Amino acid sequence: MVTDQRDAGRRLVFSTIRKAGRIARVDLARETGISPATVTSITAELIREGLIEETGPSQDNDLRRGRPRVDLKVRGAARIVAGMKLSHQTIAVALVDFEGTLVGEACLELDRARFKAAELLPLFRRALEHAVSTAGMTMDALAGIGIGMAGTVDAAHGTVYWSPGLSERNVPLREMLMADLDMPVFIDNDANLVAMAEQYFGHGRGVSDFIVLTIESGVGMGIVVNHEIYRGARGCGAEFGHTKVQLDGALCRCGQRGCLEAYVADYALLREAATTTDFADRATTAQKLQSLVEAAQAGDETAKSIFDRAGRMFAMGLANIVNIFDPELIILSGERMQFDYLYAEDVLDGIRKSIVQIDMAPPEVRIHKWGDLMWAKGAAAYAIEGVAEIALQDIAGNAA
Amino acid sequence: MVTDQRDAGRRLVFSTIRKAGRIARVDLARETGISPATVTSITAELIREGLIEETGPSQDNDLRRGRPRVDLKVRGAARIVAGMKLSHQTIAVALVDFEGTLVGEACLELDRARFKAAELLPLFRRALEHAVSTAGMTMDALAGIGIGMAGTVDAAHGTVYWSPGLSERNVPLREMLMADLDMPVFIDNDANLVAMAEQYFGHGRGVSDFIVLTIESGVGMGIVVNHEIYRGARGCGAEFGHTKVQLDGALCRCGQRGCLEAYVADYALLREAATTTDFADRATTAQKLQSLVEAAQAGDETAKSIFDRAGRMFAMGLANIVNIFDPELIILSGERMQFDYLYAEDVLDGIRKSIVQIDMAPPEVRIHKWGDLMWAKGAAAYAIEGVAEIALQDIAGNAA
DNA sequence: GGCAATAATTTACGACCAAAATCAAACTTG
DNA sequence: CAAGTTTGATTTTGGTCGTAAATTATTGCC
């Protein structure tokens, strides 16, 4: 407890710098409420440890009088971390420096979708080694690894209760990976990591309470409350996709009925479409979906009604989230352009009509079309957070 | 910022004492992580200020050797606060001491249900004066007042956006009351205050994340995240009752369709029942409900089916909460015994079947049948929290 | 070139916490 | 029943830390 106060100060200063990107000491003092003297002392310490660096005089100095302010920023070269995402038959890797800039990437195609945990370890390692060598680095340049997986994951304990990519249940994957790779590993539900990507690099910067929704083969949700990912009592991510929108409704992959996912996920759309359309000539799910979207755009009433219902169900589920959470901001984050219909103006309108009316603006809804690497960058953000925590604790330990 | 650390220590020590009820200094030191020396110094300060007191040797001293431990507790007489709840045509008042023990109560019947804000002020005052004089005290014995109202309330700003008891919208009620009564006033949504009552006095003691649901004429929800009431971005409580459980479903009082409330609230049950039953001989809502419950218990199929549907809708809504929040504990809190059917084993079973399955126990569901004063005690708990905060800040101010 | 303005650092000092020592109040034991 | 033991609480002591004030640094302005 002896260095408690200093510790808190360091954390606060460091995270303020990271959130700001670039910031001068004066502003740091003003924002954190810490006195300039202490800011000097803390930043000196962080510079000495190599975690932050000066970037030279601020841009806007010529507008001011007096001694020019010197901006500080996180020192990108301080640490390199990897973010990985296990998707359907692929492992995507992003190498990212301490500032969050991408310094390398790789993608490993897999021959199937489900693996035993023991089979997965060498695959992760291979993907990682590939990314590292392509970037001209070695494995020991990495300070930590973040991993995102679909399914229910207990981030605190690093246990994967269930994942579509794993054929086993209750796998202590984090422990296994840490033993195998010999570096800190952080695992979380992929939707949570997208939320973290938004918080670190996207629309969620500086927003205290927001919600991120992703639509892929399933529907994922990440909740940020008070600047932190909310994980619930059992450490599992929020299961928006299995929110019930219809009593005894459509059958879901999870075995229950009426889940939102059973109305808006790709398999749900395709099984409806299959009633009237023969998709025999289309091989992949993506191709089938593509043709369904095109049919709707061409005016096919059946296809349109499928999307229409999915959109209304989605609006209802989303309105429920708003009614329960009253977030400041909702981010619809994803890469699938063919899902545009879900983000259409009518859907957003449906949400607005379904939330409790007060004389204040409803939460802002933003649509964020990320590229393929979003997931992996989210995982990297999680790794950065964990590695930064370790670094700050190291300083505290050395000082004591 | 100079007494930052001491301030945090004081807060921590005081809240630990309050949570524990009675606790010796050694245990305080162990629980808070603060050194015994500092605990001595802080507790001495709090005793000097009259906020806590020694209660003599602990009960279990004869089981131990060595110097007997001396328990500390919050000094009840330190402050008296009032909690008030505005319900349909009544104002309930609870006078509570700093420990939370009831020292007086009163109830004022009103001649109608909706008032202008300016009309409400003298009514609140009259109810308060009645309670105070009945308890043999004077108004200036009160250190603060907590008020609970149905509707959407911004607790931070003390604004009532809308309430069934107010004929105006966007009323700065807190400001008005503080000016009128000349003491600190704290206002919040009634469901949030029930959550606080559970946190302070009920099943929620020591639980970090839980959810409280109340069913009255509407359906209310209070969310506790990380030991704090979650209020959302716009400061309004969570609107569980207006969560949608059916696309284009039953019409709700709020004007929208498919709200949970439109299936489980008393008016919803009665309007269904009215289709086949003539309630002309029953005057009040409560009497009508009573006869409906009796009919169901007597085996009337129509009545049973009404309750059955309400129960299934309730289970669905509740399961959604679990899927989204994954709380440690859910408390169904209320006073209406006739709503037993909603808490029946089938309903709980329905919830368990509708949540995402992982290999861990589902959240515990507890039913808490409070008396009439629950709401007012919740309001009092809120007032205690606010008044304690003021007291601790005063100490910090004096010290500086 | 000196003055004003603003940023950052250094200095002086008091607040605070924890470890160690001490005091206090019981029980145990011979 | 007196000395020792055990455990709780307080006091003493040493050192860390943060802030205010003073100082130094660096530029713009006249």
mmCIF file of C-alpha atoms in Angstrom, chain A residues 9-198:
data_model
loop_
_atom_site.group_PDB
_atom_site.id
_atom_site.type_symbol
_atom_site.label_atom_id
_atom_site.label_comp_id
_atom_site.label_asym_id
_atom_site.label_seq_id
_atom_site.Cartn_x
_atom_site.Cartn_y
_atom_site.Cartn_z
ATOM 1 C CA GLY A 9 -1.179 8.454 -10.691
ATOM 2 C CA ARG A 10 1.009 6.540 -13.106
ATOM 3 C CA ARG A 11 -1.920 4.556 -14.395
ATOM 4 C CA LEU A 12 -4.005 7.675 -14.800
ATOM 5 C CA VAL A 13 -1.276 9.602 -16.564
ATOM 6 C CA PHE A 14 -0.424 6.750 -18.888
ATOM 7 C CA SER A 15 -3.995 6.019 -19.873
ATOM 8 C CA THR A 16 -4.694 9.712 -20.369
ATOM 9 C CA ILE A 17 -1.744 9.965 -22.710
ATOM 10 C CA ARG A 18 -2.891 6.938 -24.629
ATOM 11 C CA LYS A 19 -6.442 8.182 -24.950
ATOM 12 C CA ALA A 20 -5.297 11.623 -26.040
ATOM 13 C CA GLY A 21 -2.755 10.370 -28.550
ATOM 14 C CA ARG A 22 -0.557 13.419 -28.091
ATOM 15 C CA ILE A 23 -0.788 15.716 -25.133
ATOM 16 C CA ALA A 24 1.401 18.283 -23.386
ATOM 17 C CA ARG A 25 2.190 18.093 -19.691
ATOM 18 C CA VAL A 26 0.084 21.138 -18.828
ATOM 19 C CA ASP A 27 -3.001 19.562 -20.337
ATOM 20 C CA LEU A 28 -2.151 16.299 -18.691
ATOM 21 C CA ALA A 29 -2.142 18.072 -15.355
ATOM 22 C CA ARG A 30 -5.418 19.784 -16.083
ATOM 23 C CA GLU A 31 -7.163 16.642 -17.289
ATOM 24 C CA THR A 32 -5.990 14.352 -14.550
ATOM 25 C CA GLY A 33 -6.234 16.884 -11.742
ATOM 26 C CA ILE A 34 -2.694 16.005 -10.738
ATOM 27 C CA SER A 35 -0.381 18.921 -10.094
ATOM 28 C CA PRO A 36 2.116 19.904 -12.784
ATOM 29 C CA ALA A 37 4.976 19.024 -10.482
ATOM 30 C CA THR A 38 3.777 15.470 -10.070
ATOM 31 C CA VAL A 39 3.053 15.177 -13.753
ATOM 32 C CA THR A 40 6.650 16.131 -14.438
ATOM 33 C CA SER A 41 7.863 13.521 -12.014
ATOM 34 C CA ILE A 42 5.615 10.756 -13.334
ATOM 35 C CA THR A 43 6.254 11.484 -16.989
ATOM 36 C CA ALA A 44 9.993 11.588 -16.324
ATOM 37 C CA GLU A 45 9.721 8.147 -14.821
ATOM 38 C CA LEU A 46 7.697 6.826 -17.754
ATOM 39 C CA ILE A 47 10.154 8.309 -20.223
ATOM 40 C CA ARG A 48 13.041 6.748 -18.330
ATOM 41 C CA GLU A 49 11.288 3.387 -18.540
ATOM 42 C CA GLY A 50 10.752 3.903 -22.245
ATOM 43 C CA LEU A 51 6.976 3.676 -22.172
ATOM 44 C CA ILE A 52 6.362 7.180 -23.468
ATOM 45 C CA GLU A 53 8.369 9.763 -25.362
ATOM 46 C CA GLU A 54 8.397 13.415 -26.249
ATOM 47 C CA THR A 55 7.361 14.265 -29.786
ATOM 48 C CA GLY A 56 8.836 17.720 -29.960
ATOM 49 C CA PRO A 57 6.939 21.012 -29.762
ATOM 50 C CA SER A 58 3.174 20.924 -30.301
ATOM 51 C CA GLN A 59 1.728 21.908 -33.659
ATOM 52 C CA ASP A 60 -0.333 24.769 -32.324
ATOM 53 C CA ASN A 61 2.509 26.490 -30.515
ATOM 54 C CA ASP A 62 2.671 29.370 -33.000
ATOM 55 C CA LEU A 63 -0.836 30.328 -31.914
ATOM 56 C CA ARG A 64 0.270 30.770 -28.310
ATOM 57 C CA ARG A 65 2.704 32.891 -26.442
ATOM 58 C CA GLY A 66 5.020 31.695 -23.757
ATOM 59 C CA ARG A 67 7.132 28.623 -23.560
ATOM 60 C CA PRO A 68 5.931 26.136 -26.153
ATOM 61 C CA ARG A 69 4.339 22.980 -24.905
ATOM 62 C CA VAL A 70 6.012 19.674 -25.586
ATOM 63 C CA ASP A 71 3.708 16.845 -26.549
ATOM 64 C CA LEU A 72 4.041 13.406 -25.116
ATOM 65 C CA LYS A 73 2.861 10.175 -26.643
ATOM 66 C CA VAL A 74 3.060 6.472 -26.045
ATOM 67 C CA ARG A 75 6.317 5.121 -27.389
ATOM 68 C CA GLY A 76 5.242 2.720 -30.065
ATOM 69 C CA ALA A 77 8.508 0.846 -30.066
ATOM 70 C CA ALA A 78 8.191 0.137 -26.365
ATOM 71 C CA ARG A 79 6.331 -3.086 -26.921
ATOM 72 C CA ILE A 80 5.048 -5.156 -29.813
ATOM 73 C CA VAL A 81 2.003 -7.339 -29.303
ATOM 74 C CA ALA A 82 0.040 -9.740 -31.464
ATOM 75 C CA GLY A 83 -3.700 -10.041 -31.816
ATOM 76 C CA MET A 84 -5.221 -13.183 -33.203
ATOM 77 C CA LYS A 85 -8.727 -14.154 -34.103
ATOM 78 C CA LEU A 86 -9.853 -17.673 -34.748
ATOM 79 C CA SER A 87 -12.625 -17.593 -37.330
ATOM 80 C CA HIS A 88 -14.239 -20.225 -39.423
ATOM 81 C CA GLN A 89 -11.274 -22.042 -41.010
ATOM 82 C CA THR A 90 -8.872 -19.136 -40.626
ATOM 83 C CA ILE A 91 -6.570 -17.623 -38.066
ATOM 84 C CA ALA A 92 -5.979 -13.908 -38.608
ATOM 85 C CA VAL A 93 -2.969 -12.286 -36.961
ATOM 86 C CA ALA A 94 -2.211 -8.606 -36.481
ATOM 87 C CA LEU A 95 1.083 -7.347 -35.128
ATOM 88 C CA VAL A 96 0.693 -4.004 -33.503
ATOM 89 C CA ASP A 97 3.040 -1.681 -31.696
ATOM 90 C CA PHE A 98 2.384 -0.025 -28.371
ATOM 91 C CA GLU A 99 0.632 2.877 -30.039
ATOM 92 C CA GLY A 100 -1.681 0.565 -31.896
ATOM 93 C CA THR A 101 -0.197 0.973 -35.350
ATOM 94 C CA LEU A 102 -0.118 -2.118 -37.462
ATOM 95 C CA VAL A 103 3.371 -3.460 -38.048
ATOM 96 C CA GLY A 104 2.561 -6.804 -39.576
ATOM 97 C CA GLU A 105 -0.170 -9.258 -40.396
ATOM 98 C CA ALA A 106 -0.799 -12.750 -41.564
ATOM 99 C CA CYS A 107 -3.587 -15.166 -42.230
ATOM 100 C CA LEU A 108 -3.510 -18.918 -41.908
ATOM 101 C CA GLU A 109 -6.123 -21.004 -43.691
ATOM 102 C CA LEU A 110 -7.212 -24.130 -41.849
ATOM 103 C CA ASP A 111 -8.500 -27.363 -43.358
ATOM 104 C CA ARG A 112 -11.510 -27.536 -41.059
ATOM 105 C CA ALA A 113 -13.463 -25.488 -38.566
ATOM 106 C CA ARG A 114 -13.299 -27.418 -35.279
ATOM 107 C CA PHE A 115 -10.236 -28.534 -33.426
ATOM 108 C CA LYS A 116 -9.178 -30.043 -30.181
ATOM 109 C CA ALA A 117 -7.363 -27.589 -27.971
ATOM 110 C CA ALA A 118 -4.104 -29.501 -28.302
ATOM 111 C CA GLU A 119 -4.365 -29.357 -32.085
ATOM 112 C CA LEU A 120 -4.953 -25.646 -31.976
ATOM 113 C CA LEU A 121 -1.753 -24.746 -30.136
ATOM 114 C CA PRO A 122 0.659 -25.492 -33.003
ATOM 115 C CA LEU A 123 -1.694 -23.761 -35.437
ATOM 116 C CA PHE A 124 -1.660 -20.587 -33.389
ATOM 117 C CA ARG A 125 2.095 -20.839 -33.152
ATOM 118 C CA ARG A 126 2.498 -21.322 -36.877
ATOM 119 C CA ALA A 127 0.267 -18.346 -37.677
ATOM 120 C CA LEU A 128 2.200 -16.250 -35.208
ATOM 121 C CA GLU A 129 5.595 -17.279 -36.512
ATOM 122 C CA HIS A 130 4.499 -16.581 -40.031
ATOM 123 C CA ALA A 131 3.370 -13.067 -39.130
ATOM 124 C CA VAL A 132 6.518 -12.367 -37.142
ATOM 125 C CA SER A 133 8.923 -13.548 -39.817
ATOM 126 C CA THR A 134 7.050 -11.704 -42.567
ATOM 127 C CA ALA A 135 7.451 -8.539 -40.519
ATOM 128 C CA GLY A 136 11.150 -9.240 -40.150
ATOM 129 C CA MET A 137 11.010 -9.864 -36.423
ATOM 130 C CA THR A 138 11.537 -12.731 -34.060
ATOM 131 C CA MET A 139 9.127 -14.241 -31.587
ATOM 132 C CA ASP A 140 10.875 -12.785 -28.578
ATOM 133 C CA ALA A 141 10.087 -9.301 -29.850
ATOM 134 C CA LEU A 142 6.513 -9.951 -28.730
ATOM 135 C CA ALA A 143 5.491 -8.775 -25.301
ATOM 136 C CA GLY A 144 2.094 -10.412 -25.257
ATOM 137 C CA ILE A 145 -0.719 -11.918 -27.259
ATOM 138 C CA GLY A 146 -4.441 -11.270 -27.346
ATOM 139 C CA ILE A 147 -6.810 -13.843 -28.735
ATOM 140 C CA GLY A 148 -10.455 -13.517 -29.696
ATOM 141 C CA MET A 149 -12.821 -16.413 -30.119
ATOM 142 C CA ALA A 150 -16.506 -16.738 -30.741
ATOM 143 C CA GLY A 151 -18.422 -18.470 -28.005
ATOM 144 C CA THR A 152 -18.552 -18.100 -24.273
ATOM 145 C CA VAL A 153 -15.212 -17.193 -22.821
ATOM 146 C CA ASP A 154 -14.257 -16.363 -19.280
ATOM 147 C CA ALA A 155 -11.688 -13.668 -19.842
ATOM 148 C CA ALA A 156 -10.563 -13.384 -16.237
ATOM 149 C CA HIS A 157 -9.669 -17.043 -15.985
ATOM 150 C CA GLY A 158 -8.806 -17.582 -19.621
ATOM 151 C CA THR A 159 -11.225 -20.471 -19.944
ATOM 152 C CA VAL A 160 -13.184 -21.181 -23.104
ATOM 153 C CA TYR A 161 -16.457 -22.735 -21.999
ATOM 154 C CA TRP A 162 -17.623 -23.301 -25.490
ATOM 155 C CA SER A 163 -16.580 -22.122 -28.914
ATOM 156 C CA PRO A 164 -17.573 -23.101 -32.432
ATOM 157 C CA GLY A 165 -13.876 -23.533 -33.152
ATOM 158 C CA LEU A 166 -13.245 -25.997 -30.361
ATOM 159 C CA SER A 167 -14.494 -29.543 -30.175
ATOM 160 C CA GLU A 168 -13.976 -29.626 -26.414
ATOM 161 C CA ARG A 169 -15.632 -27.686 -23.644
ATOM 162 C CA ASN A 170 -14.188 -25.846 -20.649
ATOM 163 C CA VAL A 171 -10.691 -25.542 -22.065
ATOM 164 C CA PRO A 172 -8.112 -23.589 -20.034
ATOM 165 C CA LEU A 173 -6.766 -22.231 -23.276
ATOM 166 C CA ARG A 174 -4.959 -19.265 -21.824
ATOM 167 C CA GLU A 175 -2.886 -21.399 -19.515
ATOM 168 C CA MET A 176 -2.063 -23.793 -22.329
ATOM 169 C CA LEU A 177 -0.991 -20.999 -24.634
ATOM 170 C CA MET A 178 1.084 -19.276 -22.010
ATOM 171 C CA ALA A 179 2.914 -22.514 -21.341
ATOM 172 C CA ASP A 180 3.411 -23.122 -25.058
ATOM 173 C CA LEU A 181 4.434 -19.629 -26.136
ATOM 174 C CA ASP A 182 6.031 -18.490 -22.912
ATOM 175 C CA MET A 183 4.549 -15.012 -22.891
ATOM 176 C CA PRO A 184 1.464 -13.320 -21.452
ATOM 177 C CA VAL A 185 -1.728 -14.353 -23.242
ATOM 178 C CA PHE A 186 -5.126 -12.695 -22.972
ATOM 179 C CA ILE A 187 -8.275 -14.353 -24.260
ATOM 180 C CA ASP A 188 -11.744 -12.950 -24.657
ATOM 181 C CA ASN A 189 -14.940 -13.283 -26.562
ATOM 182 C CA ASP A 190 -14.536 -11.802 -30.028
ATOM 183 C CA ALA A 191 -17.403 -9.343 -29.666
ATOM 184 C CA ASN A 192 -15.852 -7.943 -26.521
ATOM 185 C CA LEU A 193 -12.641 -7.454 -28.418
ATOM 186 C CA VAL A 194 -14.394 -5.574 -31.181
ATOM 187 C CA ALA A 195 -15.780 -3.352 -28.462
ATOM 188 C CA MET A 196 -12.250 -2.859 -27.257
ATOM 189 C CA ALA A 197 -11.055 -2.074 -30.760
ATOM 190 C CA GLU A 198 -13.747 0.596 -30.967
#
